Structure formats: C-alpha cells, structure tokens
PDB file of C-alpha atoms in Angstrom:
ATOM      1  CA  MET A  32     -19.089 -20.445  -1.660  1.00 73.00           C
ATOM      2  CA  ALA A  33     -18.040 -17.078   0.132  1.00 92.00           C
ATOM      3  CA  LEU A  34     -15.877 -15.057  -2.110  1.00 97.00           C
ATOM      4  CA  PRO A  35     -15.917 -10.995  -2.570  1.00 98.00           C
ATOM      5  CA  ASP A  36     -18.110  -9.050  -4.553  1.00 98.00           C
ATOM      6  CA  PHE A  37     -15.644  -6.319  -4.424  1.00 98.00           C
ATOM      7  CA  LEU A  38     -12.054  -5.297  -4.140  1.00 98.00           C
ATOM      8  CA  ILE A  39      -9.889  -2.496  -2.867  1.00 98.00           C
ATOM      9  CA  ALA A  40      -7.415  -3.466  -5.099  1.00 98.00           C
ATOM     10  CA  GLY A  41      -4.880  -0.354  -5.138  1.00 96.00           C
ATOM     11  CA  VAL A  42      -2.477   1.150  -4.037  1.00 98.00           C
ATOM     12  CA  PRO A  43      -0.453   1.001  -0.840  1.00 97.00           C
ATOM     13  CA  LYS A  44      -0.137   4.478   1.229  1.00 96.00           C
ATOM     14  CA  ALA A  45      -2.979   6.015  -0.541  1.00 96.00           C
ATOM     15  CA  GLY A  46      -6.024   5.785   2.118  1.00 95.00           C
ATOM     16  CA  THR A  47      -6.877   2.155   1.521  1.00 96.00           C
ATOM     17  CA  THR A  48      -6.704   1.480   5.055  1.00 94.00           C
ATOM     18  CA  ALA A  49      -8.979   4.450   6.012  1.00 95.00           C
ATOM     19  CA  LEU A  50     -11.219   3.455   3.274  1.00 97.00           C
ATOM     20  CA  HIS A  51     -11.671  -0.158   4.607  1.00 97.00           C
ATOM     21  CA  ALA A  52     -12.318   1.263   8.020  1.00 95.00           C
ATOM     22  CA  ALA A  53     -15.075   3.521   6.729  1.00 97.00           C
ATOM     23  CA  LEU A  54     -16.638   0.883   4.785  1.00 98.00           C
ATOM     24  CA  VAL A  55     -16.764  -1.578   7.620  1.00 97.00           C
ATOM     25  CA  GLY A  56     -19.407   0.694   9.293  1.00 96.00           C
ATOM     26  CA  HIS A  57     -21.846   0.400   6.359  1.00 98.00           C
ATOM     27  CA  PRO A  58     -24.759  -1.959   7.513  1.00 97.00           C
ATOM     28  CA  GLU A  59     -24.938  -3.376   3.706  1.00 98.00           C
ATOM     29  CA  LEU A  60     -21.352  -4.274   3.549  1.00 98.00           C
ATOM     30  CA  PHE A  61     -19.146  -6.957   5.089  1.00 98.00           C
ATOM     31  CA  LEU A  62     -15.325  -6.935   5.323  1.00 98.00           C
ATOM     32  CA  PRO A  63     -13.542  -9.266   7.146  1.00 96.00           C
ATOM     33  CA  ALA A  64     -11.376  -8.212  10.404  1.00 90.00           C
ATOM     34  CA  VAL A  65      -8.135  -9.313   8.473  1.00 92.00           C
ATOM     35  CA  LYS A  66      -7.543  -6.661   6.515  1.00 91.00           C
ATOM     36  CA  GLU A  67      -4.985  -7.405   3.149  1.00 95.00           C
ATOM     37  CA  PRO A  68      -5.330 -11.197   3.236  1.00 97.00           C
ATOM     38  CA  LYS A  69      -3.238 -10.902  -0.155  1.00 97.00           C
ATOM     39  CA  PHE A  70      -5.205 -14.316  -1.590  1.00 98.00           C
ATOM     40  CA  PHE A  71      -4.609 -13.173  -5.135  1.00 98.00           C
ATOM     41  CA  LEU A  72      -1.306 -12.402  -5.037  1.00 97.00           C
ATOM     42  CA  SER A  73       0.036 -16.008  -5.333  1.00 96.00           C
ATOM     43  CA  ASP A  74      -0.872 -19.432  -6.688  1.00 95.00           C
ATOM     44  CA  GLY A  75       0.277 -21.202  -3.410  1.00 95.00           C
ATOM     45  CA  PRO A  76       2.157 -20.675  -0.603  1.00 96.00           C
ATOM     46  CA  PRO A  77       4.150 -17.196  -0.733  1.00 94.00           C
ATOM     47  CA  PRO A  78       7.788 -17.009  -0.992  1.00 92.00           C
ATOM     48  CA  ALA A  79       9.859 -18.299   1.794  1.00 89.00           C
ATOM     49  CA  HIS A  80      12.413 -15.155   1.649  1.00 91.00           C
ATOM     50  CA  GLY A  81      13.023 -11.624   0.686  1.00 94.00           C
ATOM     51  CA  GLY A  82      13.833  -7.917   2.213  1.00 93.00           C
ATOM     52  CA  PRO A  83      13.983  -7.115   5.717  1.00 91.00           C
ATOM     53  CA  GLY A  84      10.618  -8.477   7.681  1.00 87.00           C
ATOM     54  CA  ASP A  85       9.393  -9.904   4.659  1.00 91.00           C
ATOM     55  CA  VAL A  86       9.319 -13.461   5.758  1.00 87.00           C
ATOM     56  CA  GLN A  87       6.833 -12.402   8.607  1.00 83.00           C
ATOM     57  CA  THR A  88       4.839 -10.679   6.258  1.00 89.00           C
ATOM     58  CA  TYR A  89       4.531 -13.661   4.150  1.00 92.00           C
ATOM     59  CA  GLN A  90       3.634 -16.199   6.946  1.00 90.00           C
ATOM     60  CA  GLU A  91       0.485 -13.563   7.378  1.00 91.00           C
ATOM     61  CA  HIS A  92      -0.717 -14.345   3.587  1.00 96.00           C
ATOM     62  CA  VAL A  93      -4.070 -16.131   3.582  1.00 97.00           C
ATOM     63  CA  TRP A  94      -3.174 -17.935   0.415  1.00 97.00           C
ATOM     64  CA  ARG A  95      -5.273 -21.402   0.873  1.00 97.00           C
ATOM     65  CA  GLN A  96      -8.749 -21.086  -0.789  1.00 97.00           C
ATOM     66  CA  SER A  97     -10.804 -22.700   2.321  1.00 97.00           C
ATOM     67  CA  ASP A  98      -9.161 -20.078   4.464  1.00 97.00           C
ATOM     68  CA  TYR A  99      -9.883 -16.962   2.477  1.00 98.00           C
ATOM     69  CA  GLU A 100     -13.731 -17.857   1.999  1.00 97.00           C
ATOM     70  CA  ALA A 101     -13.731 -18.708   5.944  1.00 97.00           C
ATOM     71  CA  LEU A 102     -12.928 -14.996   6.309  1.00 97.00           C
ATOM     72  CA  PHE A 103     -16.236 -14.039   4.930  1.00 97.00           C
ATOM     73  CA  THR A 104     -18.449 -16.831   6.638  1.00 95.00           C
ATOM     74  CA  PRO A 105     -19.531 -14.446   9.534  1.00 96.00           C
ATOM     75  CA  ALA A 106     -20.950 -11.936   7.048  1.00 97.00           C
ATOM     76  CA  PRO A 107     -24.726 -11.624   7.922  1.00 96.00           C
ATOM     77  CA  ALA A 108     -27.266 -12.495   5.047  1.00 95.00           C
ATOM     78  CA  GLY A 109     -27.443 -10.457   1.908  1.00 95.00           C
ATOM     79  CA  ALA A 110     -24.503  -8.321   2.740  1.00 98.00           C
ATOM     80  CA  LEU A 111     -22.067  -7.367  -0.197  1.00 98.00           C
ATOM     81  CA  LEU A 112     -18.718  -8.824   0.793  1.00 98.00           C
ATOM     82  CA  GLY A 113     -15.057  -7.352   0.119  1.00 98.00           C
ATOM     83  CA  GLU A 114     -11.429  -6.880   1.002  1.00 98.00           C
ATOM     84  CA  ALA A 115      -8.846  -4.653   0.654  1.00 98.00           C
ATOM     85  CA  THR A 116      -5.472  -5.827  -0.410  1.00 98.00           C
ATOM     86  CA  PRO A 117      -3.777  -2.505  -2.283  1.00 98.00           C
ATOM     87  CA  PHE A 118      -1.201  -4.447  -4.055  1.00 98.00           C
ATOM     88  CA  TYR A 119      -3.462  -6.454  -6.192  1.00 98.00           C
ATOM     89  CA  LEU A 120      -3.272  -3.459  -8.948  1.00 98.00           C
ATOM     90  CA  HIS A 121       0.718  -3.753  -8.900  1.00 98.00           C
ATOM     91  CA  ASP A 122       0.760  -7.390  -9.499  1.00 98.00           C
ATOM     92  CA  LEU A 123      -0.329  -7.936 -12.869  1.00 98.00           C
ATOM     93  CA  ALA A 124      -0.809 -11.973 -12.291  1.00 98.00           C
ATOM     94  CA  SER A 125      -3.260 -11.134  -9.793  1.00 98.00           C
ATOM     95  CA  HIS A 126      -5.584  -9.191 -12.141  1.00 98.00           C
ATOM     96  CA  GLU A 127      -5.935 -12.656 -14.265  1.00 98.00           C
ATOM     97  CA  ARG A 128      -6.418 -14.770 -10.724  1.00 98.00           C
ATOM     98  CA  ILE A 129      -9.388 -12.321  -9.875  1.00 98.00           C
ATOM     99  CA  LYS A 130     -10.845 -12.424 -13.361  1.00 98.00           C
ATOM    100  CA  ALA A 131     -10.741 -16.260 -13.238  1.00 98.00           C
ATOM    101  CA  LEU A 132     -12.067 -16.704  -9.682  1.00 98.00           C
ATOM    102  CA  VAL A 133     -14.580 -13.860  -9.297  1.00 98.00           C
ATOM    103  CA  PRO A 134     -14.818 -12.091 -12.964  1.00 98.00           C
ATOM    104  CA  SER A 135     -17.638  -9.991 -11.588  1.00 98.00           C
ATOM    105  CA  ALA A 136     -16.022  -8.427  -8.637  1.00 98.00           C
ATOM    106  CA  LYS A 137     -16.346  -4.369  -8.597  1.00 98.00           C
ATOM    107  CA  LEU A 138     -12.777  -3.282  -7.991  1.00 98.00           C
ATOM    108  CA  ILE A 139     -11.841  -0.031  -6.203  1.00 98.00           C
ATOM    109  CA  LEU A 140      -8.609   2.038  -6.815  1.00 98.00           C
ATOM    110  CA  LEU A 141      -7.154   4.904  -4.939  1.00 98.00           C
ATOM    111  CA  LEU A 142      -4.323   6.463  -6.622  1.00 98.00           C
ATOM    112  CA  ARG A 143      -2.021   9.353  -4.997  1.00 97.00           C
ATOM    113  CA  ASP A 144       0.775  11.380  -6.524  1.00 97.00           C
ATOM    114  CA  PRO A 145       3.343   8.614  -6.990  1.00 98.00           C
ATOM    115  CA  VAL A 146       6.394  10.510  -5.701  1.00 97.00           C
ATOM    116  CA  ASP A 147       4.386  11.353  -2.446  1.00 95.00           C
ATOM    117  CA  ARG A 148       3.150   7.923  -2.447  1.00 97.00           C
ATOM    118  CA  ALA A 149       7.050   6.837  -2.509  1.00 97.00           C
ATOM    119  CA  HIS A 150       7.941   8.915   0.160  1.00 95.00           C
ATOM    120  CA  SER A 151       5.070   7.614   2.393  1.00 93.00           C
ATOM    121  CA  ASN A 152       5.954   4.190   1.885  1.00 95.00           C
ATOM    122  CA  TRP A 153       9.623   4.857   2.503  1.00 94.00           C
ATOM    123  CA  THR A 154       8.735   6.664   5.765  1.00 91.00           C
ATOM    124  CA  HIS A 155       6.355   3.785   6.784  1.00 91.00           C
ATOM    125  CA  LEU A 156       9.152   1.291   6.372  1.00 93.00           C
ATOM    126  CA  TRP A 157      11.800   3.757   8.046  1.00 89.00           C
ATOM    127  CA  ASN A 158       9.741   4.238  11.042  1.00 86.00           C
ATOM    128  CA  ALA A 159       9.270   0.279  11.084  1.00 85.00           C
ATOM    129  CA  GLY A 160      13.032   0.017  11.416  1.00 87.00           C
ATOM    130  CA  LEU A 161      13.158  -2.083   8.423  1.00 91.00           C
ATOM    131  CA  GLU A 162      14.298   0.347   5.516  1.00 93.00           C
ATOM    132  CA  PRO A 163      18.391   0.481   5.888  1.00 91.00           C
ATOM    133  CA  GLU A 164      18.814   3.431   3.634  1.00 93.00           C
ATOM    134  CA  ALA A 165      18.486   6.858   5.929  1.00 89.00           C
ATOM    135  CA  ASP A 166      18.090   8.767   2.322  1.00 93.00           C
ATOM    136  CA  PHE A 167      14.841   8.257   0.249  1.00 96.00           C
ATOM    137  CA  LEU A 168      16.497   9.147  -3.018  1.00 97.00           C
ATOM    138  CA  THR A 169      19.147   6.359  -2.064  1.00 97.00           C
ATOM    139  CA  ALA A 170      16.403   4.303  -1.333  1.00 97.00           C
ATOM    140  CA  CYS A 171      14.351   4.624  -4.537  1.00 98.00           C
ATOM    141  CA  ARG A 172      17.665   4.324  -6.610  1.00 97.00           C
ATOM    142  CA  ALA A 173      18.348   0.757  -4.744  1.00 98.00           C
ATOM    143  CA  GLU A 174      15.392  -0.408  -6.156  1.00 98.00           C
ATOM    144  CA  PRO A 175      16.237  -2.622  -9.201  1.00 97.00           C
ATOM    145  CA  GLU A 176      18.890  -4.512  -6.715  1.00 98.00           C
ATOM    146  CA  ARG A 177      15.896  -4.990  -4.477  1.00 97.00           C
ATOM    147  CA  VAL A 178      13.629  -6.403  -6.958  1.00 97.00           C
ATOM    148  CA  ALA A 179      16.373  -8.837  -8.182  1.00 97.00           C
ATOM    149  CA  ALA A 180      16.956  -9.943  -4.815  1.00 96.00           C
ATOM    150  CA  GLY A 181      13.175 -10.785  -4.485  1.00 96.00           C
ATOM    151  CA  TRP A 182      12.371  -8.290  -2.125  1.00 97.00           C
ATOM    152  CA  ALA A 183       8.433  -7.963  -1.586  1.00 97.00           C
ATOM    153  CA  ALA A 184       6.417  -5.339  -3.837  1.00 97.00           C
ATOM    154  CA  PHE A 185       6.171  -3.060  -0.727  1.00 97.00           C
ATOM    155  CA  TRP A 186       9.814  -1.869  -1.193  1.00 97.00           C
ATOM    156  CA  HIS A 187       9.163  -1.093  -4.691  1.00 98.00           C
ATOM    157  CA  TYR A 188       8.815   2.352  -4.145  1.00 98.00           C
ATOM    158  CA  VAL A 189       8.861   3.439  -7.762  1.00 98.00           C
ATOM    159  CA  GLY A 190       7.231   0.639  -9.376  1.00 98.00           C
ATOM    160  CA  LEU A 191       4.131   0.902  -7.215  1.00 98.00           C
ATOM    161  CA  GLY A 192       3.323   4.139  -8.271  1.00 98.00           C
ATOM    162  CA  ARG A 193       3.761   3.427 -12.193  1.00 98.00           C
ATOM    163  CA  TYR A 194      -0.253   3.262 -12.253  1.00 98.00           C
ATOM    164  CA  GLY A 195      -0.503   3.823 -15.804  1.00 98.00           C
ATOM    165  CA  GLU A 196       0.883   0.587 -17.017  1.00 98.00           C
ATOM    166  CA  GLN A 197      -1.035  -0.941 -14.358  1.00 98.00           C
ATOM    167  CA  VAL A 198      -4.357   0.132 -15.142  1.00 98.00           C
ATOM    168  CA  ARG A 199      -4.101  -0.322 -18.858  1.00 98.00           C
ATOM    169  CA  TYR A 200      -3.467  -4.195 -17.941  1.00 98.00           C
ATOM    170  CA  LEU A 201      -6.460  -4.399 -15.560  1.00 98.00           C
ATOM    171  CA  TYR A 202      -8.656  -2.830 -18.380  1.00 98.00           C
ATOM    172  CA  GLU A 203      -7.644  -5.789 -20.542  1.00 98.00           C
ATOM    173  CA  HIS A 204      -9.209  -7.977 -17.878  1.00 98.00           C
ATOM    174  CA  PHE A 205     -12.292  -6.302 -16.774  1.00 98.00           C
ATOM    175  CA  PRO A 206     -14.613  -3.745 -18.233  1.00 98.00           C
ATOM    176  CA  ARG A 207     -14.532  -0.237 -17.273  1.00 98.00           C
ATOM    177  CA  GLU A 208     -17.917  -0.127 -15.691  1.00 98.00           C
ATOM    178  CA  GLN A 209     -16.349  -2.504 -12.882  1.00 98.00           C
ATOM    179  CA  VAL A 210     -13.473  -0.309 -12.145  1.00 98.00           C
ATOM    180  CA  LEU A 211     -13.716   2.742  -9.882  1.00 98.00           C
ATOM    181  CA  LEU A 212     -11.030   5.049 -10.088  1.00 98.00           C
ATOM    182  CA  MET A 213     -10.438   7.612  -7.504  1.00 98.00           C
ATOM    183  CA  ARG A 214      -7.671   9.986  -5.811  1.00 97.00           C
ATOM    184  CA  TYR A 215      -6.258   9.634  -2.437  1.00 96.00           C
ATOM    185  CA  LYS A 216      -6.868  13.544  -2.122  1.00 95.00           C
ATOM    186  CA  GLU A 217     -10.687  13.134  -2.882  1.00 96.00           C
ATOM    187  CA  LEU A 218     -10.834  10.778   0.060  1.00 96.00           C
ATOM    188  CA  LYS A 219      -8.964  13.141   2.105  1.00 93.00           C
ATOM    189  CA  ASP A 220     -10.610  16.559   1.303  1.00 95.00           C
ATOM    190  CA  GLN A 221     -14.182  15.368   0.763  1.00 96.00           C
ATOM    191  CA  PRO A 222     -14.854  12.188   2.689  1.00 96.00           C
ATOM    192  CA  ALA A 223     -18.661  12.062   2.806  1.00 97.00           C
ATOM    193  CA  ALA A 224     -19.130  12.588  -0.935  1.00 97.00           C
ATOM    194  CA  THR A 225     -16.417  10.260  -2.008  1.00 98.00           C
ATOM    195  CA  LEU A 226     -17.727   7.669   0.355  1.00 98.00           C
ATOM    196  CA  ASP A 227     -21.199   8.136  -1.401  1.00 98.00           C
ATOM    197  CA  ARG A 228     -19.479   7.451  -4.586  1.00 98.00           C
ATOM    198  CA  VAL A 229     -18.039   4.417  -3.305  1.00 98.00           C
ATOM    199  CA  CYS A 230     -21.545   3.432  -2.232  1.00 98.00           C
ATOM    200  CA  GLU A 231     -23.009   4.157  -5.503  1.00 98.00           C
ATOM    201  CA  PHE A 232     -20.451   2.097  -7.423  1.00 98.00           C
ATOM    202  CA  LEU A 233     -21.523  -0.935  -5.079  1.00 98.00           C
ATOM    203  CA  GLY A 234     -25.013  -0.579  -5.218  1.00 98.00           C
ATOM    204  CA  VAL A 235     -25.898   0.210  -1.683  1.00 98.00           C
ATOM    205  CA  LYS A 236     -27.347   3.104   0.085  1.00 98.00           C
ATOM    206  CA  THR A 237     -25.625   6.427  -0.003  1.00 98.00           C
ATOM    207  CA  GLY A 238     -25.441   9.029   2.772  1.00 97.00           C
ATOM    208  CA  VAL A 239     -24.676   6.113   5.497  1.00 97.00           C
ATOM    209  CA  LEU A 240     -20.931   7.158   5.710  1.00 97.00           C
ATOM    210  CA  THR A 241     -19.818  10.426   6.293  1.00 94.00           C
ATOM    211  CA  ALA A 242     -16.241  10.511   7.785  1.00 93.00           C
ATOM    212  CA  VAL A 243     -13.046   8.434   7.381  1.00 91.00           C
ATOM    213  CA  PRO A 244     -11.632   6.976  10.412  1.00 85.00           C
ATOM    214  CA  ARG A 245      -7.992   8.494  11.228  1.00 76.00           C
ATOM    215  CA  GLU A 246      -5.442   6.261   9.277  1.00 59.00           C
ATOM    216  CA  ASN A 247      -2.172   5.583  10.985  1.00 52.00           C
ATOM    217  CA  VAL A 248      -0.197   8.595   9.433  1.00 50.00           C
ATOM    218  CA  ASN A 249       3.430   9.144  10.033  1.00 49.00           C
ATOM    219  CA  ARG A 250       3.398  12.438  11.457  1.00 52.00           C
ATOM    220  CA  HIS A 251       7.256  12.482  12.273  1.00 59.00           C
ATOM    221  CA  VAL A 252      10.078  10.242  10.874  1.00 66.00           C
ATOM    222  CA  VAL A 253      12.202   8.730  13.599  1.00 63.00           C
ATOM    223  CA  GLU A 254      15.497  10.043  13.822  1.00 65.00           C
ATOM    224  CA  ASP A 255      19.010   8.755  12.697  1.00 66.00           C
ATOM    225  CA  ASN A 256      21.346   8.371  15.517  1.00 62.00           C
ATOM    226  CA  ARG A 257      23.664   5.807  16.926  1.00 63.00           C
ATOM    227  CA  VAL A 258      21.346   4.336  19.157  1.00 49.00           C
ATOM    228  CA  ASN A 259      18.466   3.672  16.548  1.00 56.00           C
ATOM    229  CA  GLN A 260      20.909   2.287  13.746  1.00 59.00           C
ATOM    230  CA  VAL A 261      21.603  -0.626  16.551  1.00 55.00           C
ATOM    231  CA  LEU A 262      17.855  -0.702  16.845  1.00 55.00           C
ATOM    232  CA  ARG A 263      17.119  -1.099  13.171  1.00 58.00           C
ATOM    233  CA  PHE A 264      19.833  -3.606  12.806  1.00 59.00           C
ATOM    234  CA  LEU A 265      18.222  -5.591  15.317  1.00 61.00           C
ATOM    235  CA  LEU A 266      14.579  -5.133  13.585  1.00 62.00           C
ATOM    236  CA  ARG A 267      15.884  -6.166  10.318  1.00 66.00           C
ATOM    237  CA  GLY A 268      17.217  -9.691  11.898  1.00 64.00           C
ATOM    238  CA  GLY A 269      20.494  -8.935  13.481  1.00 53.00           C
ATOM    239  CA  GLY A 270      22.303 -10.629  10.560  1.00 47.00           C
ATOM    240  CA  ASN A 271      24.161 -13.574  11.460  1.00 46.00           C
ATOM    241  CA  PHE A 272      24.061 -12.966  15.013  1.00 41.00           C
ATOM    242  CA  GLY A 273      20.086 -12.651  14.939  1.00 45.00           C
ATOM    243  CA  HIS A 274      19.395 -15.916  13.045  1.00 49.00           C
ATOM    244  CA  ARG A 275      20.898 -17.896  16.152  1.00 47.00           C
ATOM    245  CA  PHE A 276      17.766 -17.104  17.683  1.00 48.00           C
ATOM    246  CA  PRO A 277      14.532 -18.907  16.712  1.00 50.00           C
ATOM    247  CA  VAL A 278      12.028 -17.380  14.687  1.00 48.00           C
ATOM    248  CA  PRO A 279       9.252 -16.614  17.427  1.00 49.00           C
ATOM    249  CA  LEU A 280      11.941 -15.419  19.820  1.00 44.00           C
ATOM    250  CA  ARG A 281      13.002 -12.698  17.247  1.00 49.00           C
ATOM    251  CA  LEU A 282       9.170 -11.947  16.364  1.00 51.00           C
ATOM    252  CA  ALA A 283       8.333 -11.649  20.351  1.00 54.00           C
ATOM    253  CA  ALA A 284      11.393  -9.138  20.378  1.00 55.00           C
ATOM    254  CA  ARG A 285      10.057  -6.535  17.611  1.00 58.00           C
ATOM    255  CA  GLY A 286       7.168  -5.087  20.007  1.00 57.00           C
ATOM    256  CA  PRO A 287       9.943  -3.847  22.692  1.00 64.00           C
ATOM    257  CA  LEU A 288      12.526  -3.039  20.041  1.00 52.00           C
ATOM    258  CA  LEU A 289      10.029  -0.614  18.246  1.00 50.00           C
ATOM    259  CA  THR A 290       9.029   0.859  21.416  1.00 54.00           C
ATOM    260  CA  LEU A 291      12.659   1.940  21.869  1.00 52.00           C
ATOM    261  CA  LEU A 292      12.807   3.098  18.388  1.00 51.00           C
ATOM    262  CA  HIS A 293       9.809   5.529  18.648  1.00 55.00           C
ATOM    263  CA  ARG A 294      10.932   6.844  22.014  1.00 60.00           C
ATOM    264  CA  LYS A 295      11.646  10.028  20.470  1.00 58.00           C
ATOM    265  CA  ARG A 296      10.785  10.931  16.818  1.00 59.00           C
ATOM    266  CA  GLY A 297      12.251  13.818  14.558  1.00 56.00           C
ATOM    267  CA  ALA A 298      10.759  16.447  12.571  1.00 57.00           C
ATOM    268  CA  ARG A 299       7.783  15.714  10.146  1.00 56.00           C
ATOM    269  CA  PRO A 300       8.818  14.234   6.875  1.00 66.00           C
ATOM    270  CA  VAL A 301       7.946  16.038   3.512  1.00 76.00           C
ATOM    271  CA  THR A 302       8.658  15.675  -0.175  1.00 86.00           C
ATOM    272  CA  THR A 303      11.000  18.604  -0.954  1.00 91.00           C
ATOM    273  CA  PRO A 304      11.130  20.016  -4.438  1.00 92.00           C
ATOM    274  CA  GLU A 305      14.455  18.615  -5.142  1.00 94.00           C
ATOM    275  CA  GLU A 306      13.034  14.876  -4.285  1.00 94.00           C
ATOM    276  CA  ARG A 307      10.423  15.336  -6.934  1.00 96.00           C
ATOM    277  CA  ALA A 308      12.707  17.034  -9.399  1.00 96.00           C
ATOM    278  CA  ALA A 309      14.952  13.798  -8.960  1.00 96.00           C
ATOM    279  CA  LEU A 310      12.091  11.227  -9.036  1.00 97.00           C
ATOM    280  CA  LEU A 311       9.691  12.750 -11.574  1.00 97.00           C
ATOM    281  CA  PRO A 312      11.278  11.691 -14.713  1.00 96.00           C
ATOM    282  CA  MET A 313      10.877   8.056 -13.337  1.00 97.00           C
ATOM    283  CA  PHE A 314       7.250   8.805 -13.467  1.00 98.00           C
ATOM    284  CA  ALA A 315       6.274  11.276 -16.438  1.00 97.00           C
ATOM    285  CA  ASP A 316       5.887   8.822 -19.250  1.00 97.00           C
ATOM    286  CA  ASP A 317       3.526   6.646 -17.003  1.00 98.00           C
ATOM    287  CA  ILE A 318       1.693   9.576 -16.150  1.00 98.00           C
ATOM    288  CA  ALA A 319       1.265  10.568 -19.446  1.00 98.00           C
ATOM    289  CA  LEU A 320      -0.014   6.620 -20.104  1.00 98.00           C
ATOM    290  CA  LEU A 321      -2.385   7.083 -17.185  1.00 98.00           C
ATOM    291  CA  THR A 322      -3.920  10.015 -18.982  1.00 98.00           C
ATOM    292  CA  GLU A 323      -4.246   8.253 -22.130  1.00 98.00           C
ATOM    293  CA  VAL A 324      -5.889   4.994 -20.839  1.00 98.00           C
ATOM    294  CA  THR A 325      -8.297   6.929 -18.167  1.00 98.00           C
ATOM    295  CA  GLY A 326      -8.990  10.115 -20.342  1.00 97.00           C
ATOM    296  CA  GLU A 327      -8.625  12.044 -17.011  1.00 96.00           C
ATOM    297  CA  SER A 328      -5.496  14.703 -16.555  1.00 96.00           C
ATOM    298  CA  TYR A 329      -3.030  13.878 -13.938  1.00 97.00           C
ATOM    299  CA  ASP A 330      -0.687  16.990 -14.702  1.00 94.00           C
ATOM    300  CA  ASP A 331      -0.925  18.417 -11.094  1.00 95.00           C
ATOM    301  CA  TRP A 332       1.307  15.525 -10.375  1.00 97.00           C
ATOM    302  CA  LEU A 333       4.068  16.784 -12.606  1.00 95.00           C
ATOM    303  CA  SER A 334       4.802  19.585 -10.752  1.00 91.00           C
ATOM    304  CA  VAL A 335       7.960  19.887  -8.784  1.00 90.00           C
ATOM    305  CA  ASP A 336       7.496  22.909  -6.572  1.00 79.00           C
ATOM    306  CA  ARG A 337       4.060  21.958  -5.184  1.00 62.00           C
ATOM    307  CA  HIS A 338       5.152  20.609  -1.723  1.00 50.00           C
ATOM    308  CA  ALA A 339       7.598  22.894  -0.849  1.00 47.00           C
ATOM    309  CA  PRO A 340       9.120  22.184   2.548  1.00 42.00           C
ATOM    310  CA  ARG A 341       7.126  23.422   5.516  1.00 38.00           C
ATOM    311  CA  ALA A 342       7.907  24.149   9.143  1.00 35.00           C
ATOM    312  CA  SER A 343       7.314  21.242  11.359  1.00 33.00           C
ATOM    313  CA  ARG A 344       4.637  21.250  13.848  1.00 28.00           C
TER     314      ARG A 344
END
C-alpha cells in the first residue's frame, strides 16, 4: 500500500509550491506530479457546488484511495513518499483522517504573516478573474457570507490565517516531534538552511538542496477596468448566460479569457498600513494563541506599518 510518509500540510500562499518544487529534486524523496491532491479533505466525493471556479477545482480532487495510492506507485524503491496540500492544516477534520490512515506521517507547516497571506490569496484569485471584489478589505469582510454559501476554503482569507486554532488542534492529534513548524520568510531569505532543516526533519541527506525554484508570484495586479470586468464576469461563469453552455466548453474558454485578462497589468500589489490596521484585530487573539501553543514569538506580525507602500517596479 503506497501512502505518504510526509505531508506539506500548510498553508496556502506561504511558499508550499516552492517547497514542493525544491523537494522534488532530492533523490531520496518522491512527490507525485499532481500537487495538491486534496485526498484528506473529504471522506468521499468533494462538494458539487461552491464559489466562482470551485466546481472545476473540486473535479481535480483525488478522493478515491486507490487513485491516491496510484500517485505514489512510480516512486523508486526506498524513497520517502510525500505530497503537498496546504489546506490540510485549515481543515480540522483532515487531521483526524490523516491520523486514522497514516498516523506516523510527518507534517511540514509553512506559516506566513496572516495579513500578507490573505492579501496574496486575494491577489491570486483577483488575477485569476474569479474574485468579484476589487477591494481587498471588502472581500475579507464578505467572508462570513461566502463561508455560509459553501465557497471553498481558498476564499477564506481570514480563516486560513488563524493558525493558532489550527495548530492547537493538530497537536491534539500528532506529537510535536512529528510536526515541523517554519516561516515563509525563512524559506524565502535562507533557502539552503531551511531546506536542510526540512531534510533533517525527514531523515534524508542534507546539503543536497541549496535553492528554491521561483514560485508563480503575482508581481502585479490586473487592472480593474470595463473590459476586464466583462472578462471577469465570463471567467466566473457568465451568470445565467454562461450556464447555457456545457461545462467542457466553459472550461475550454478559460485559457483565452485569461490571456485577454492578463494582456496588461497594473501596479505591483502591496499590503498597506491601512489594510493591516483594519485586519489585525481579526488575528491578534489568534497570534497570541499561536505563541502560547508553540512557545515561539510572532509579535512581528502585529506591526501595522512594517509594510508601508513602496514604489512599483
């Protein structure tokens, strides 16, 4: 039975794609070509409805155990098996599913300043043409309604960043020696040392990986103009008009529509002091809980002006 020895379990927009890409290059490790199989996010088929673009994403879930195990069958003999689904930390029920099926699995968590993470998350979906709110704070404040409507976890800009609650629950199911807790900033600023730390945690040779491949970073944000508003409407499904067309046709149209949407980009997005001041109250209690649970200080996340606006490049 081919099941993972380790999981990159959190969090979205915190360097998990880059870490996955780096670990693929280690000869003692095997990670499948399918990133984010999302197997432990459900006990069966994923939901059939959600927010903009969610249905397409749900169709990509590897939810049958036989299909999940098949992802690891190409692994060379003796390699440690792993996969990266950064939503596992946020989904508390997945902790129980992981514990039931692979109780000895090692879990790797990358945490990022929750306001910056939320802003990067919003930028990602805005650039994809899926986020209907042009204002970051408005989108964050819409979260309770979106959650109630069944929108997928990637739309939970605030909820995904409440790590204290999530890590506390994880520690109730896994001993701390099975969990490696790191920061996005460490991977970004000290890649070789951070990768060695991961390899040491997994029990494979260190000094093999020295660099992190470049992520698909949103260097710019797509402009909000009349033409792009129409393109976004179509990318979100086109309302009643779009539903007249079969799903395969709508999916086939996404590529050309995104090409048009990305034809010209606006200024580089930054998290402003005003945005930080508005959102930090939503995270302050949880940052304190994270400090209490881990014994590490995250006080640097509580600063309002540390990401003052910069000139675009």
